[in-house]
Coordinates of C-alpha atoms and ligand atoms in Angstrom, one line a residue:
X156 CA 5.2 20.6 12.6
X157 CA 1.9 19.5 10.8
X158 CA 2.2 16.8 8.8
X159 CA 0.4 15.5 5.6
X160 CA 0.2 11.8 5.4
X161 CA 0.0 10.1 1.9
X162 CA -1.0 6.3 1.1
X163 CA -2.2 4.7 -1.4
X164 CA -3.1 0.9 -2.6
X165 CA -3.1 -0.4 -6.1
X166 CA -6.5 -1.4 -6.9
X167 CA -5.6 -5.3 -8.2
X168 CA -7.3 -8.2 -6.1
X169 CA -8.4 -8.3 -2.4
X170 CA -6.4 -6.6 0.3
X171 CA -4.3 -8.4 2.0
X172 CA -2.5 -8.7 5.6
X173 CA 0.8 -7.3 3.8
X174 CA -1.3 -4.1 3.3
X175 CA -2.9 -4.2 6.4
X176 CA 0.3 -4.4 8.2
X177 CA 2.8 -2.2 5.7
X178 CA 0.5 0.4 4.8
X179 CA -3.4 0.5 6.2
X180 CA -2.1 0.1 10.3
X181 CA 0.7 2.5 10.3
X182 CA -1.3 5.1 8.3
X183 CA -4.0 5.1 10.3
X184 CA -2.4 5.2 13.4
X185 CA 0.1 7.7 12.5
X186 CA -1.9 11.1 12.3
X187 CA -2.2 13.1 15.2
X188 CA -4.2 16.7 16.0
X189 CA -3.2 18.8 12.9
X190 CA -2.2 16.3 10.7
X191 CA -4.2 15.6 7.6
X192 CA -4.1 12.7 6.4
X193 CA -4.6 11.5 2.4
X194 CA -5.7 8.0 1.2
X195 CA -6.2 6.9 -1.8
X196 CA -7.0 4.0 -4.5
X197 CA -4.4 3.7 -7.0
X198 CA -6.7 2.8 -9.7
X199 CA -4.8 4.1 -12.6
X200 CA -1.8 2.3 -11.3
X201 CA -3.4 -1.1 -11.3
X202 CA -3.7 -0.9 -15.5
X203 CA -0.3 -1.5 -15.5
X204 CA -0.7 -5.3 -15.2
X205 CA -5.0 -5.4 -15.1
X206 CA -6.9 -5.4 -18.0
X207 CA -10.0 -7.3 -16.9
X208 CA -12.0 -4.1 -15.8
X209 CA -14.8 -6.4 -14.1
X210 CA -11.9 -7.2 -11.6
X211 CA -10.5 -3.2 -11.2
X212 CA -14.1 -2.2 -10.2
X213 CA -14.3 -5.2 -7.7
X214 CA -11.3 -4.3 -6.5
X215 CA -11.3 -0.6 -5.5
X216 CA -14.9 -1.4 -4.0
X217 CA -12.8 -3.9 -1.7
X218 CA -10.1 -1.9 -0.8
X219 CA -12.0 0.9 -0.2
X220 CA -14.4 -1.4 2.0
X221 CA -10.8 -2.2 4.1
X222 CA -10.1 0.9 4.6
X223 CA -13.3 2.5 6.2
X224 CA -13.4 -1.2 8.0
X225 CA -10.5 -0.7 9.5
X226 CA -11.3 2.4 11.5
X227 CA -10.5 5.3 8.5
X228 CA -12.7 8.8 9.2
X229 CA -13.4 10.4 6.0
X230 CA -14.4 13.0 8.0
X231 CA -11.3 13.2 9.2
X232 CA -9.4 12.8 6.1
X233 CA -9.7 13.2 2.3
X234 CA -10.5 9.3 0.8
X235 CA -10.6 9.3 -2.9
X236 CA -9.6 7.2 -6.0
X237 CA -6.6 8.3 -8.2
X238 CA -8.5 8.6 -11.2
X239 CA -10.9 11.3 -9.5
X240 CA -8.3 14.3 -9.2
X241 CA -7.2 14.5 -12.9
X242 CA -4.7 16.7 -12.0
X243 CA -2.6 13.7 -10.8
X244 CA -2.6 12.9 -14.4
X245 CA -1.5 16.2 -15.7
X246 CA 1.3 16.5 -12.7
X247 CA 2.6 12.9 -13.8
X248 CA 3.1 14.6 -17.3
X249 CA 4.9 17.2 -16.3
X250 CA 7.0 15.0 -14.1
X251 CA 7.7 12.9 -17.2
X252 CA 9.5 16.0 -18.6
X253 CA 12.0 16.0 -16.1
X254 CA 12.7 12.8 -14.9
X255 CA 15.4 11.1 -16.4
X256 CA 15.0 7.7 -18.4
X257 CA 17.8 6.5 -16.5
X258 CA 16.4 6.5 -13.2
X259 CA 13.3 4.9 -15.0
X260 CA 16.1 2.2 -16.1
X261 CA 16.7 1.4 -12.3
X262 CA 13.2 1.0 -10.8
X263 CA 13.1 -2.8 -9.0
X264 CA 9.9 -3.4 -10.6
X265 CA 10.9 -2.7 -14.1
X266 CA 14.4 -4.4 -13.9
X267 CA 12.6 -7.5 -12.9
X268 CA 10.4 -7.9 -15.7
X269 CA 12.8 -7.3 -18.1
X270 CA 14.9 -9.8 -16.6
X271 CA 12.2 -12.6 -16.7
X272 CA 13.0 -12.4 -20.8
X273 CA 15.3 -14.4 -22.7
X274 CA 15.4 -12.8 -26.4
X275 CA 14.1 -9.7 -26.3
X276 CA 13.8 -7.4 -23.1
X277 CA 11.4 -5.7 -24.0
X278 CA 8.7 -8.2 -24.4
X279 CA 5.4 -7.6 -22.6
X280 CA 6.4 -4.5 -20.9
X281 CA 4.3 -1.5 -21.3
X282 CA 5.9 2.1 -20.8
X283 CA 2.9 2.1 -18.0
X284 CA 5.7 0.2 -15.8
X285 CA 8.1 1.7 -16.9
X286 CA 7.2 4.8 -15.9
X287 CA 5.2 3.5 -12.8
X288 CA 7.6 5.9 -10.5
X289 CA 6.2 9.0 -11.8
X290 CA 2.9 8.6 -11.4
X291 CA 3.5 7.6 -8.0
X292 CA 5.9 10.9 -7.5
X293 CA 2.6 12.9 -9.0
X294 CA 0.2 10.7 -6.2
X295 CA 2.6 12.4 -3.5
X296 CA 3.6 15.3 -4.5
X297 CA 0.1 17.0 -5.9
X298 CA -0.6 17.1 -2.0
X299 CA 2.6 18.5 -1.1
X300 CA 2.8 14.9 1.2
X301 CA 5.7 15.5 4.3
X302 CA 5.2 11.6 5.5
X303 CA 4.2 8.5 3.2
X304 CA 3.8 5.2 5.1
X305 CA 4.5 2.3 3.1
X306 CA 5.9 -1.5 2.6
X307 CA 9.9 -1.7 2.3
X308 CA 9.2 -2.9 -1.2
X309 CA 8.5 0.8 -1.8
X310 CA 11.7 2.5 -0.7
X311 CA 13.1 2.9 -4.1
X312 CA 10.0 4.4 -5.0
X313 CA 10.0 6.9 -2.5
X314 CA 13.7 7.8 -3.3
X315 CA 13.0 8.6 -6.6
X316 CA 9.8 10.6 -6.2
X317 CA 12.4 12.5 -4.0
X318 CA 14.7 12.3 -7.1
X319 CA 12.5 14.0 -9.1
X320 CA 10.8 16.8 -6.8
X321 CA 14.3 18.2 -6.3
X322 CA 14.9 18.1 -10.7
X323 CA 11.9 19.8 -10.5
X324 CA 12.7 22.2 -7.6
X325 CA 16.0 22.7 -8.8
X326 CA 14.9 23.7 -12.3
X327 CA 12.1 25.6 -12.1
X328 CA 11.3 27.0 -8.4
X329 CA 11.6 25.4 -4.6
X330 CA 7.5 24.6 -5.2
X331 CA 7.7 20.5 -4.5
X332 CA 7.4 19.2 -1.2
X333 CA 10.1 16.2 -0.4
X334 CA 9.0 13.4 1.4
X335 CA 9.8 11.6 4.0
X336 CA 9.2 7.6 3.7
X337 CA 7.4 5.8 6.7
X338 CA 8.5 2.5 7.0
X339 CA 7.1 0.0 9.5
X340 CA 10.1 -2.8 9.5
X341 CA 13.1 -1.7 7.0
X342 CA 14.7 -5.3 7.2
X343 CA 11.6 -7.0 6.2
X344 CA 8.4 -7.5 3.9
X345 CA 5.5 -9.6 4.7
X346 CA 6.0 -12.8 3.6
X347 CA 3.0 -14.9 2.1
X348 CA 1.8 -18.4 1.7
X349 CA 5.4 -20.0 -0.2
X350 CA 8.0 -17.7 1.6
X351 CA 7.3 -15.0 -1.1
X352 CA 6.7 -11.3 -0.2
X353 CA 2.8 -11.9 0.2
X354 CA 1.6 -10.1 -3.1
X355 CA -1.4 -10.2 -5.0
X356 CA 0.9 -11.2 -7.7
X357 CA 1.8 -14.2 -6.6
X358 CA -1.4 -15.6 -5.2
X359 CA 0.0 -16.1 -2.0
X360 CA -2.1 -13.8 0.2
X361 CA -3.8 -14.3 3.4
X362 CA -6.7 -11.8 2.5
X363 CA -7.8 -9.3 5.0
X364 CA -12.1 -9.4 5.1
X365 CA -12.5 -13.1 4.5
X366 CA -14.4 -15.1 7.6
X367 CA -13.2 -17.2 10.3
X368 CA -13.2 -20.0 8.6
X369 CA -11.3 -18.8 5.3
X370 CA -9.2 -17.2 7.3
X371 CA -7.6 -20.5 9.5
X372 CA -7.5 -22.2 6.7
X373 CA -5.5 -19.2 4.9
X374 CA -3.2 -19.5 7.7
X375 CA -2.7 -23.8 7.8
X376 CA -1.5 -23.6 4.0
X377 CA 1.3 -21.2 5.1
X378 CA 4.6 -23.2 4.0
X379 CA 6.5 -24.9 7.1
X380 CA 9.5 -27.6 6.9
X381 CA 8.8 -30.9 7.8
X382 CA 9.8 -30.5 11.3
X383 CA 8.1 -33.2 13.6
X384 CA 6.0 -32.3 16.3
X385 CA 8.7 -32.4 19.5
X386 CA 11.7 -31.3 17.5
X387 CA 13.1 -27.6 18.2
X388 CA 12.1 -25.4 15.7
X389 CA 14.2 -22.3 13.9
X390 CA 12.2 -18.8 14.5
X391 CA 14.4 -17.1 11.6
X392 CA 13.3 -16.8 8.1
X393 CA 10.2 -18.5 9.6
X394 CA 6.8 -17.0 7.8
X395 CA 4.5 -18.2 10.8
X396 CA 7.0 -16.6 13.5
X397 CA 7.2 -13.5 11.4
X398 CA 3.7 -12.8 11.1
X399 CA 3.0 -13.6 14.8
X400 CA 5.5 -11.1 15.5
X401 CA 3.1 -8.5 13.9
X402 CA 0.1 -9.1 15.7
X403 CA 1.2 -9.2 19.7
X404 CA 3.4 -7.7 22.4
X405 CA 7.3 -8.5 23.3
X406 CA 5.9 -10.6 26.3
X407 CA 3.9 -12.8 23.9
X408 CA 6.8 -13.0 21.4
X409 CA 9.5 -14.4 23.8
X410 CA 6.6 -17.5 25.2
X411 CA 5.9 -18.0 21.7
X412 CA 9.7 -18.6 20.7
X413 CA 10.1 -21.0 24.0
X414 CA 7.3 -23.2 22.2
X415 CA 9.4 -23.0 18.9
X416 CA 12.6 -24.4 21.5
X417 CA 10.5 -27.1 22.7
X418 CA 9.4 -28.5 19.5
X419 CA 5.6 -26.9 19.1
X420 CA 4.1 -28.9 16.2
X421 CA 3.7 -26.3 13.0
X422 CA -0.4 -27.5 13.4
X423 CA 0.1 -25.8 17.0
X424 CA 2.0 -22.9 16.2
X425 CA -0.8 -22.1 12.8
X426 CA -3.1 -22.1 15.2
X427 CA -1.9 -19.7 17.9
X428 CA -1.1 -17.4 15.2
X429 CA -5.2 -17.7 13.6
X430 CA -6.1 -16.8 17.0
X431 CA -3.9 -13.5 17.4
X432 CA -4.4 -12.2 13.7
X433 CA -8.5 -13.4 14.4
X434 CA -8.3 -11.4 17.5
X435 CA -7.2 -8.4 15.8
X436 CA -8.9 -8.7 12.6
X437 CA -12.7 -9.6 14.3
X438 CA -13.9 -5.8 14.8
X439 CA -12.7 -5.0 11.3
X440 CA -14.8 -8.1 10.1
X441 CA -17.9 -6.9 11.9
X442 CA -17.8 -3.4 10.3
X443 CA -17.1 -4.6 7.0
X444 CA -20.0 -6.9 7.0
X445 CA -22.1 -3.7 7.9
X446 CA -20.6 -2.2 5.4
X447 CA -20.6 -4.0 2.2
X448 CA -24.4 -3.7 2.5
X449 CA -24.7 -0.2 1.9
X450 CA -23.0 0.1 -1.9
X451 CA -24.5 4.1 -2.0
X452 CA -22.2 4.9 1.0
X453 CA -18.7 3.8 -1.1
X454 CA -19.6 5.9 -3.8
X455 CA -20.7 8.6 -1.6
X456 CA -17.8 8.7 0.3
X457 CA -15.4 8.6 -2.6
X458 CA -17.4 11.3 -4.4
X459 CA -17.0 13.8 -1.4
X460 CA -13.5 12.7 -0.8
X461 CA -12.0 13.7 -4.5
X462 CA -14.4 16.8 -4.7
X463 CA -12.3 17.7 -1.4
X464 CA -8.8 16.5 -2.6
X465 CA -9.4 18.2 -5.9
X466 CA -9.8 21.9 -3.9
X467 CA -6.2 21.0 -3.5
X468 CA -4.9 19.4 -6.4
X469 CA -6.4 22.4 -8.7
X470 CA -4.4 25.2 -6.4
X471 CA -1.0 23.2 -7.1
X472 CA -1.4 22.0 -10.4
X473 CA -2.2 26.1 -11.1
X474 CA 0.8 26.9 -9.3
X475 CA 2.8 24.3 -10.8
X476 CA 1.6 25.6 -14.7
X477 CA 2.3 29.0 -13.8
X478 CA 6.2 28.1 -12.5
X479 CA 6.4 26.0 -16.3
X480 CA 5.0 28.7 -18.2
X481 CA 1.3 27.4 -19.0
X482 CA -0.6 29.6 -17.6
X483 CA -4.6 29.0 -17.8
X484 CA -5.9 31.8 -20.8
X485 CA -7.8 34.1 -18.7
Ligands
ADP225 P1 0.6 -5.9 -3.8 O1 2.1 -6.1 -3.8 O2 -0.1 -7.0 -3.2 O3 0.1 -5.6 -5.2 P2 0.4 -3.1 -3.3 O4 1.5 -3.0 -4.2 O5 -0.9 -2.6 -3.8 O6 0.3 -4.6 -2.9 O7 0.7 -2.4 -1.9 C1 0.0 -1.4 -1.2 C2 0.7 -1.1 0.1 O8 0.9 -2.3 0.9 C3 2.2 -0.6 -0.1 O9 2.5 0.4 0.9 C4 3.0 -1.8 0.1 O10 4.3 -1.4 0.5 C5 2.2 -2.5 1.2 N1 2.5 -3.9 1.0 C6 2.1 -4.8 0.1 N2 2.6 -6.0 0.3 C7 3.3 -6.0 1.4 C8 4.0 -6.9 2.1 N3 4.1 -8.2 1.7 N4 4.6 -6.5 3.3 C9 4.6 -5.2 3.7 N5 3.9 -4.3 3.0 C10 3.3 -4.6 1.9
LIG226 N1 3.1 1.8 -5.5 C1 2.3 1.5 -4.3 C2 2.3 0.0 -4.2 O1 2.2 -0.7 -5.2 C3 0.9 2.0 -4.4 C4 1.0 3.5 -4.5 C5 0.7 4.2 -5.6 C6 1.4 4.4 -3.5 N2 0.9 5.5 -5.4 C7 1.3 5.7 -4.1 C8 1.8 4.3 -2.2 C9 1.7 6.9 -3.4 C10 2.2 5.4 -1.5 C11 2.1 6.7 -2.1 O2 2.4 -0.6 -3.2

């Protein structure tokens, strides 16, 4: 079966190795022959919690520089921002109309932010989170999506925009394509810098494009325990262990563990994972600094990659009016 493969990246702050590893990797390696493949820059998501717009256009101009860095073909694919293919929008509204609050009332994201307040529950929540799921059920399903890679911080996600295809499905016609979630390493997110999933939210990211340089020192502020050099180290729930596990073979993993048995020092163990994740991460440098030279080519790409994606989006959305009775005046 063809697929259609669907990612996208919220345009807040620098790419990280979280996204490199959950989402960017996977997607790119995933598509094979016949598949198409869709990637895109959630930009309209990233309001949500942005309002310095200085920073939004900074950002989409970085994640779309790690995206073409790291090997995608927009030949080969259809690259666009969200807020190119309007239709998104207009799907997200009608998904609105049949979604319902409830399931709004259960979304992770949500549920934590009201639970950071005391008095009211309310307070500094916009109904942009809250309803964050649906615009992320329009992201997938305008494409009619079969396979969405993404971080297992986004499962719930994914189950709801399954949710709410089948309301819609079940109400008007079979038109919405379910999808199928992608996910690297169920058990586990990237962690960052203090433990934490690595986020952008939390400032504890080890960022994708910076140099050499930033990068080892990125990687000798990760958060050890004050283990001394010669003393046997633990491998679980260990953020240097974990991350080197992402960047090398089975072979590599079980040598690396005997160091942890023989009491590697943390300074030791940092440094053999800089050298794995610099390994990886050097050709993706190289193209990027090629890259970020040529400003005209971003916009160029993006501009052919949403005048693509919108040949599709408009066919749907039509479809998708016609099922809901709002038909274009002809
Ligand atoms: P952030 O949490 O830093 O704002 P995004 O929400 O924009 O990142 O995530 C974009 C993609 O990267 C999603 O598929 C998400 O699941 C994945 N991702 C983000 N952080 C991590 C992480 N720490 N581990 C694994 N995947 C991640
Ligand atoms: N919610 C995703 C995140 O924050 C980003 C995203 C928006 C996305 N729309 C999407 C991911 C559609 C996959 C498919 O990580």
């Amino acid at each position: 079966m063809k697929k259609r493969i669907l990612t996208g990246i919220t345009t807040t702050g620098t790419p990280h190795i979280g996204n490199y590893i959950g989402a960017i990797r996977p997607a790119l390696e995933m598509p094979k022959d016949k598949d198409e493949s869709f990637f895109f820059l959630a930009d309209y998501h990233s309001l949500i919690k942005n309002k310095d717009s200085d920073d939004i256009k900074q950002s989409v101009e970085d994640i779309a520089l790690a995206w073409l860095s790291c090997g995608l073909d927009p030949q080969k694919s259809y690259f666009y921002r969200q807020s190119d293919v309007p239709e998104i929008l207009e799907l997200s509204w009608i998904l609105n109309c049949v979604t319902a609050k409830g399931l709004m009332n259960r979304a992770h994201a949500y549920k934590a932010a009201t639970a950071l307040n005391t008095n009211d529950p309310d307070k500094g929540i916009n109904m942009g989170l809250f309803s964050y799921p649906i615009l992320m059920a329009a992201d997938i399903l305008m494409f009619d999506s079969t396979h969405v890679p993404v971080g297992s911080d986004q499962i719930q996600h994914l189950e709801m925009t399954r949710d709410i295809a089948a309301r819609f499905n079940h109400l008007y016609k079979p038109l919405l394509t379910i999808p199928e979630p992608i996910i690297e390493d169920k058990e586990k997110v990237v962690l960052g810098l203090d433990g934490r999933k690595m986020s952008k939210s939390y400032g504890n990211v080890i960022p994708l494009l910076d140099d050499e340089k930033k990068l080892k020192k990125s990687i000798m502020k990760i958060v050890t325990n004050s283990l001394e050099p010669g003393e046997p180290k633990d491998s679980n729930d260990c953020t240097v262990f974990d991350l080197y596990k992402n960047f090398t073979d089975k072979e590599k993993i079980t040598e690396f563990q005997n160091h942890y048995d023989e009491g590697i020092s943390w300074g030791d163990a940092k440094e053999i994972l800089f050298n794995v994740i610099n390994e990886e991460l050097m050709p993706i440098r190289a193209k990027y600094n090629e890259l970020v030279k040529d400003k005209d080519y971003i916009n160029d790409v993006l501009r052919d990659g949403s005048n693509k994606a919108r040949v599709i989006a408009k066919q749907k959305i039509n479809e998708i009016r016609e099922v809901i009775g709002i038909t274009n005046i002809s």
